[in-house]
């Protein structure tokens, strides 16, 4: 049985813990590895290692920190498909989907390579006579990241490269459900030349997370995951006087106007709704059909019904299994509730199994019509391959519907009318908006900007806001008296 190691002070070590968590292959639920629940001593050692490394790393030239990220980016690209294969086997994602997961993480590392420009401060000369004021951007210290199962490459790479490039050190607690991918990312980081203690990895569950949240040497916490856990982490971290950015749940709506390009709409909605088995915080889980566009629902259902789940290396598979049997049972329960509460199930994937892999966490593509706001399948984040179709009479109704929803991660509108698009982007209370783009995840030189119950905190991930989250601003007001300048033949100025 493969034992997942801890990374402490630049060394991969076997944990002494007697508690382990099974890592399973979602396609058949066979155990493929075990992740340890780090002991109290191991947690302390990881944090102490990061704290010690910070003493020297903060003084390393910013250009040298950038070059570390350049070397890391090159290694990630070289090992791109290898990482994707590891990721596929422990998450069940199709190979193409896994490659996208890795690539989006690489793009954030490329942003971290630009850290000298991102760390620049400001200056004003002569704020008063002979007095100048300028600011520096300086690192915080030891930062922590708590990451989810659904993007085990991309989301850790959202966090530690930017934090470390900014001069911090990092303790990562990845998801216990797929820890092999973050471990491989860390191996390549060390191969790139990362000094000891810059990145530490601990494994476990709630106890290990709470250890990080209460530890006085942790200065900032980044999290991606569910709403209840996100709320707990945000409250606990801030109660312990830490910075926190917590990305939580979502219920993303796509609004379809009657003047939209029908073929583009239907093709985009298929992948955006059931791709990655719906296990994306930016998945489209509600399609809002305005006016006559409702006539497209049957054709959309027919297209989604043709999407076939399968194994990670099946090139014809549309998506893979859910991450766990617990996740599968939850999705099946919500599908049943949708039927019981009066929604029309146009495509029912609840009985799907894959021949030879009947023990896997399979749910087929599912489509509901006649969905209302009162239904559980509308109110809850399903996190499965389930699309809810809602019909409204006008753009104003669609905007009101989306704005009433407690989540605000992402949304999109399909239309050929620029005025309608502008009205939507201006009035909608959602952090990320797509216009004729189904899943509007920004490239890393912008920030990932969820709103409402999709995000707790002030500064978002990556981009300029990510750098601000991992740094403090120091402002200096300086005055030098000209009378102190040496004059005459015996003038000496020391350059030491």
Tab-separated table of N, CA and C in Angstrom, residues 239-334:
chain	number	residue	atom	x	y	z
A	239	UNK	N	-10.903	35.117	14.113
A	239	UNK	CA	-10.937	35.186	15.581
A	239	UNK	C	-9.529	35.066	16.164
A	240	UNK	N	-8.650	34.379	15.422
A	240	UNK	CA	-7.259	34.248	15.858
A	240	UNK	C	-6.353	35.275	15.191
A	241	UNK	N	-6.981	36.366	14.701
A	241	UNK	CA	-6.259	37.533	14.183
A	241	UNK	C	-5.422	37.217	12.946
A	242	UNK	N	-5.955	36.337	12.084
A	242	UNK	CA	-5.263	36.006	10.843
A	242	UNK	C	-6.027	36.575	9.653
A	243	UNK	N	-5.301	36.816	8.599
A	243	UNK	CA	-5.965	37.096	7.333
A	243	UNK	C	-6.582	35.802	6.821
A	244	UNK	N	-7.720	35.930	6.137
A	244	UNK	CA	-8.343	34.743	5.563
A	244	UNK	C	-9.032	35.091	4.255
A	245	UNK	N	-8.904	34.201	3.288
A	245	UNK	CA	-9.680	34.250	2.060
A	245	UNK	C	-10.276	32.860	1.876
A	246	UNK	N	-11.602	32.778	1.872
A	246	UNK	CA	-12.276	31.488	1.838
A	246	UNK	C	-13.273	31.447	0.690
A	247	UNK	N	-12.995	30.599	-0.285
A	247	UNK	CA	-13.875	30.418	-1.433
A	247	UNK	C	-14.783	29.228	-1.145
A	248	UNK	N	-16.088	29.465	-1.218
A	248	UNK	CA	-17.042	28.451	-0.764
A	248	UNK	C	-17.973	28.014	-1.897
A	249	UNK	N	-19.252	27.880	-1.601
A	249	UNK	CA	-20.196	27.255	-2.513
A	249	UNK	C	-20.593	28.109	-3.700
A	250	UNK	N	-21.431	27.522	-4.563
A	250	UNK	CA	-21.864	28.228	-5.765
A	250	UNK	C	-23.171	27.639	-6.271
A	251	UNK	N	-23.903	28.445	-6.987
A	251	UNK	CA	-25.076	28.005	-7.749
A	251	UNK	C	-25.108	28.894	-8.983
A	252	UNK	N	-24.357	28.492	-9.994
A	252	UNK	CA	-24.111	29.363	-11.136
A	252	UNK	C	-25.217	29.262	-12.175
A	253	UNK	N	-25.735	30.420	-12.592
A	253	UNK	CA	-26.810	30.505	-13.563
A	253	UNK	C	-26.274	30.948	-14.923
A	254	UNK	N	-26.818	30.366	-15.975
A	254	UNK	CA	-26.566	30.850	-17.327
A	254	UNK	C	-27.899	31.300	-17.913
A	255	UNK	N	-27.956	32.562	-18.324
A	255	UNK	CA	-29.188	33.150	-18.870
A	255	UNK	C	-29.138	33.073	-20.392
A	256	UNK	N	-30.186	32.513	-20.991
A	256	UNK	CA	-30.233	32.330	-22.440
A	256	UNK	C	-31.330	33.211	-23.020
A	257	UNK	N	-30.913	34.206	-23.790
A	257	UNK	CA	-31.854	35.103	-24.449
A	257	UNK	C	-32.330	34.498	-25.775
A	258	UNK	N	-33.547	34.825	-26.218
A	258	UNK	CA	-34.068	34.229	-27.465
A	258	UNK	C	-33.251	34.570	-28.701
A	259	UNK	N	-32.482	35.676	-28.656
A	259	UNK	CA	-31.708	36.075	-29.832
A	259	UNK	C	-30.318	35.443	-29.867
A	260	UNK	N	-30.012	34.606	-28.904
A	260	UNK	CA	-28.682	33.985	-28.858
A	260	UNK	C	-28.517	32.969	-29.988
A	261	UNK	N	-27.275	32.641	-30.295
A	261	UNK	CA	-26.972	31.618	-31.290
A	261	UNK	C	-27.279	30.249	-30.670
A	262	UNK	N	-28.314	29.607	-31.174
A	262	UNK	CA	-28.810	28.375	-30.560
A	262	UNK	C	-27.747	27.281	-30.492
A	263	UNK	N	-27.057	27.055	-31.598
A	263	UNK	CA	-26.060	25.982	-31.622
A	263	UNK	C	-24.952	26.236	-30.611
A	264	UNK	N	-24.485	27.490	-30.528
A	264	UNK	CA	-23.435	27.817	-29.570
A	264	UNK	C	-23.919	27.632	-28.139
A	265	UNK	N	-25.143	28.055	-27.873
A	265	UNK	CA	-25.702	27.919	-26.523
A	265	UNK	C	-25.751	26.456	-26.104
A	266	UNK	N	-26.330	25.621	-26.939
A	266	UNK	CA	-26.517	24.221	-26.568
A	266	UNK	C	-25.185	23.510	-26.403
A	267	UNK	N	-24.263	23.734	-27.322
A	267	UNK	CA	-22.946	23.092	-27.216
A	267	UNK	C	-22.214	23.527	-25.957
A	268	UNK	N	-22.303	24.812	-25.639
A	268	UNK	CA	-21.615	25.314	-24.440
A	268	UNK	C	-22.251	24.807	-23.162
A	269	UNK	N	-23.569	24.722	-23.127
A	269	UNK	CA	-24.239	24.294	-21.898
A	269	UNK	C	-23.976	22.833	-21.574
A	270	UNK	N	-23.797	22.006	-22.588
A	270	UNK	CA	-23.539	20.582	-22.328
A	270	UNK	C	-22.273	20.423	-21.494
A	271	UNK	N	-21.165	20.985	-21.966
A	271	UNK	CA	-19.906	20.843	-21.237
A	271	UNK	C	-19.885	21.593	-19.926
A	272	UNK	N	-20.517	22.780	-19.900
A	272	UNK	CA	-20.477	23.607	-18.693
A	272	UNK	C	-21.306	23.023	-17.561
A	273	UNK	N	-22.286	22.195	-17.887
A	273	UNK	CA	-23.168	21.651	-16.841
A	273	UNK	C	-22.700	20.305	-16.320
A	274	UNK	N	-22.359	19.369	-17.212
A	274	UNK	CA	-22.015	18.023	-16.746
A	274	UNK	C	-20.525	17.696	-16.871
A	275	UNK	N	-19.738	18.580	-17.481
A	275	UNK	CA	-18.303	18.361	-17.542
A	275	UNK	C	-17.704	18.240	-16.157
A	276	UNK	N	-16.666	17.397	-16.033
A	276	UNK	CA	-16.033	17.124	-14.735
A	276	UNK	C	-17.040	16.578	-13.724
A	277	UNK	N	-18.087	15.920	-14.235
A	277	UNK	CA	-19.168	15.373	-13.402
A	277	UNK	C	-19.838	16.450	-12.559
A	278	UNK	N	-19.772	17.693	-13.033
A	278	UNK	CA	-20.386	18.794	-12.293
A	278	UNK	C	-19.643	19.190	-11.037
A	279	UNK	N	-18.463	18.620	-10.816
A	279	UNK	CA	-17.707	18.875	-9.582
A	279	UNK	C	-16.782	20.073	-9.754
A	280	UNK	N	-17.363	21.197	-10.139
A	280	UNK	CA	-16.626	22.440	-10.321
A	280	UNK	C	-17.412	23.558	-9.652
A	281	UNK	N	-16.718	24.416	-8.944
A	281	UNK	CA	-17.417	25.538	-8.309
A	281	UNK	C	-17.891	26.556	-9.335
A	282	UNK	N	-17.418	26.424	-10.584
A	282	UNK	CA	-17.873	27.319	-11.648
A	282	UNK	C	-18.760	26.607	-12.662
A	283	UNK	N	-19.202	25.394	-12.357
A	283	UNK	CA	-20.097	24.676	-13.261
A	283	UNK	C	-21.425	25.423	-13.378
A	284	UNK	N	-22.032	25.358	-14.560
A	284	UNK	CA	-23.379	25.904	-14.736
A	284	UNK	C	-24.369	24.851	-14.256
A	285	UNK	N	-25.062	25.150	-13.175
A	285	UNK	CA	-26.027	24.193	-12.629
A	285	UNK	C	-27.469	24.630	-12.842
A	286	UNK	N	-27.676	25.890	-13.280
A	286	UNK	CA	-29.021	26.393	-13.578
A	286	UNK	C	-28.984	27.104	-14.922
A	287	UNK	N	-29.821	26.662	-15.859
A	287	UNK	CA	-29.987	27.348	-17.137
A	287	UNK	C	-31.312	28.107	-17.095
A	288	UNK	N	-31.247	29.417	-17.279
A	288	UNK	CA	-32.436	30.273	-17.198
A	288	UNK	C	-32.820	30.653	-18.630
A	289	UNK	N	-33.911	30.108	-19.101
A	289	UNK	CA	-34.367	30.349	-20.472
A	289	UNK	C	-35.373	31.494	-20.479
A	290	UNK	N	-35.062	32.520	-21.258
A	290	UNK	CA	-35.894	33.715	-21.319
A	290	UNK	C	-36.798	33.631	-22.548
A	291	UNK	N	-38.113	33.753	-22.309
A	291	UNK	CA	-39.069	33.786	-23.414
A	291	UNK	C	-39.029	32.544	-24.278
A	292	UNK	N	-38.955	32.753	-25.614
A	292	UNK	CA	-39.044	31.649	-26.564
A	292	UNK	C	-37.844	30.712	-26.523
A	293	UNK	N	-36.772	31.095	-25.878
A	293	UNK	CA	-35.624	30.184	-25.801
A	293	UNK	C	-35.969	28.909	-25.041
A	294	UNK	N	-37.099	28.926	-24.306
A	294	UNK	CA	-37.521	27.719	-23.582
A	294	UNK	C	-37.771	26.545	-24.524
A	295	UNK	N	-38.043	26.851	-25.794
A	295	UNK	CA	-38.290	25.787	-26.764
A	295	UNK	C	-37.040	24.964	-27.048
A	296	UNK	N	-35.882	25.441	-26.606
A	296	UNK	CA	-34.627	24.729	-26.842
A	296	UNK	C	-34.362	23.657	-25.789
A	297	UNK	N	-35.132	23.653	-24.719
A	297	UNK	CA	-34.854	22.727	-23.602
A	297	UNK	C	-34.881	21.269	-24.041
A	298	UNK	N	-35.884	20.811	-24.788
A	298	UNK	CA	-35.868	19.392	-25.189
A	298	UNK	C	-34.630	19.005	-25.983
A	299	UNK	N	-34.189	19.877	-26.885
A	299	UNK	CA	-33.002	19.558	-27.680
A	299	UNK	C	-31.749	19.537	-26.803
A	300	UNK	N	-31.686	20.456	-25.841
A	300	UNK	CA	-30.562	20.456	-24.896
A	300	UNK	C	-30.534	19.150	-24.112
A	301	UNK	N	-31.706	18.710	-23.653
A	301	UNK	CA	-31.783	17.461	-22.898
A	301	UNK	C	-31.313	16.281	-23.743
A	302	UNK	N	-31.695	16.259	-25.021
A	302	UNK	CA	-31.257	15.178	-25.906
A	302	UNK	C	-29.736	15.161	-26.050
A	303	UNK	N	-29.136	16.340	-26.152
A	303	UNK	CA	-27.683	16.413	-26.305
A	303	UNK	C	-26.969	15.962	-25.038
A	304	UNK	N	-27.457	16.394	-23.896
A	304	UNK	CA	-26.823	16.007	-22.631
A	304	UNK	C	-26.974	14.510	-22.390
A	305	UNK	N	-28.114	13.946	-22.802
A	305	UNK	CA	-28.350	12.510	-22.613
A	305	UNK	C	-27.322	11.667	-23.354
A	306	UNK	N	-26.714	12.213	-24.404
A	306	UNK	CA	-25.734	11.469	-25.193
A	306	UNK	C	-24.345	11.470	-24.559
A	307	UNK	N	-24.135	12.296	-23.539
A	307	UNK	CA	-22.824	12.350	-22.879
A	307	UNK	C	-22.653	11.093	-22.032
A	308	UNK	N	-21.580	10.378	-22.256
A	308	UNK	CA	-21.370	9.097	-21.590
A	308	UNK	C	-20.232	9.181	-20.580
A	309	UNK	N	-20.503	8.877	-19.323
A	309	UNK	CA	-19.409	8.797	-18.349
A	309	UNK	C	-18.493	7.613	-18.653
A	310	UNK	N	-17.240	7.707	-18.188
A	310	UNK	CA	-16.317	6.601	-18.422
A	310	UNK	C	-15.030	6.761	-17.651
A	311	UNK	N	-14.105	5.862	-17.924
A	311	UNK	CA	-12.818	5.860	-17.231
A	311	UNK	C	-11.944	7.011	-17.705
A	312	UNK	N	-10.930	7.312	-16.901
A	312	UNK	CA	-10.091	8.481	-17.173
A	312	UNK	C	-9.385	8.399	-18.525
A	313	UNK	N	-9.048	7.192	-18.974
A	313	UNK	CA	-8.304	7.031	-20.220
A	313	UNK	C	-9.191	6.636	-21.393
A	314	UNK	N	-10.495	6.757	-21.230
A	314	UNK	CA	-11.450	6.522	-22.313
A	314	UNK	C	-11.645	7.839	-23.056
A	315	UNK	N	-11.121	7.924	-24.267
A	315	UNK	CA	-11.160	9.185	-25.011
A	315	UNK	C	-12.570	9.621	-25.363
A	316	UNK	N	-13.520	8.684	-25.348
A	316	UNK	CA	-14.898	9.023	-25.683
A	316	UNK	C	-15.743	9.386	-24.464
A	317	UNK	N	-15.162	9.271	-23.274
A	317	UNK	CA	-15.920	9.574	-22.053
A	317	UNK	C	-16.105	11.076	-21.900
A	318	UNK	N	-17.328	11.479	-21.540
A	318	UNK	CA	-17.593	12.900	-21.318
A	318	UNK	C	-17.141	13.369	-19.954
A	319	UNK	N	-17.207	12.503	-18.972
A	319	UNK	CA	-16.730	12.807	-17.627
A	319	UNK	C	-16.564	11.503	-16.869
A	320	UNK	N	-15.973	11.582	-15.690
A	320	UNK	CA	-15.712	10.396	-14.890
A	320	UNK	C	-16.671	10.254	-13.725
A	321	UNK	N	-16.317	9.434	-12.753
A	321	UNK	CA	-17.164	9.230	-11.574
A	321	UNK	C	-17.063	10.393	-10.601
A	322	UNK	N	-17.966	10.424	-9.643
A	322	UNK	CA	-17.836	11.359	-8.525
A	322	UNK	C	-16.702	10.902	-7.614
A	323	UNK	N	-16.259	11.791	-6.760
A	323	UNK	CA	-15.052	11.544	-5.978
A	323	UNK	C	-15.224	10.424	-4.954
A	324	UNK	N	-16.429	10.236	-4.416
A	324	UNK	CA	-16.623	9.245	-3.349
A	324	UNK	C	-18.055	8.715	-3.382
A	325	UNK	N	-18.247	7.597	-2.716
A	325	UNK	CA	-19.599	7.048	-2.605
A	325	UNK	C	-20.503	7.985	-1.805
A	326	UNK	N	-19.941	8.668	-0.817
A	326	UNK	CA	-20.723	9.638	-0.044
A	326	UNK	C	-21.235	10.750	-0.952
A	327	UNK	N	-20.369	11.235	-1.833
A	327	UNK	CA	-20.793	12.272	-2.775
A	327	UNK	C	-21.871	11.731	-3.709
A	328	UNK	N	-21.702	10.519	-4.176
A	328	UNK	CA	-22.693	9.905	-5.063
A	328	UNK	C	-24.045	9.783	-4.380
A	329	UNK	N	-24.052	9.295	-3.148
A	329	UNK	CA	-25.321	9.131	-2.445
A	329	UNK	C	-26.015	10.469	-2.232
A	330	UNK	N	-25.248	11.501	-1.980
A	330	UNK	CA	-25.843	12.830	-1.806
A	330	UNK	C	-26.493	13.314	-3.098
A	331	UNK	N	-25.795	13.149	-4.229
A	331	UNK	CA	-26.344	13.576	-5.513
A	331	UNK	C	-27.595	12.773	-5.850
A	332	UNK	N	-27.559	11.471	-5.634
A	332	UNK	CA	-28.733	10.642	-5.905
A	332	UNK	C	-29.922	11.065	-5.045
A	333	UNK	N	-29.652	11.417	-3.799
A	333	UNK	CA	-30.723	11.878	-2.913
A	333	UNK	C	-31.352	13.165	-3.429
A	334	UNK	N	-30.519	14.076	-3.925
A	334	UNK	CA	-31.045	15.338	-4.449
A	334	UNK	C	-31.834	15.117	-5.740
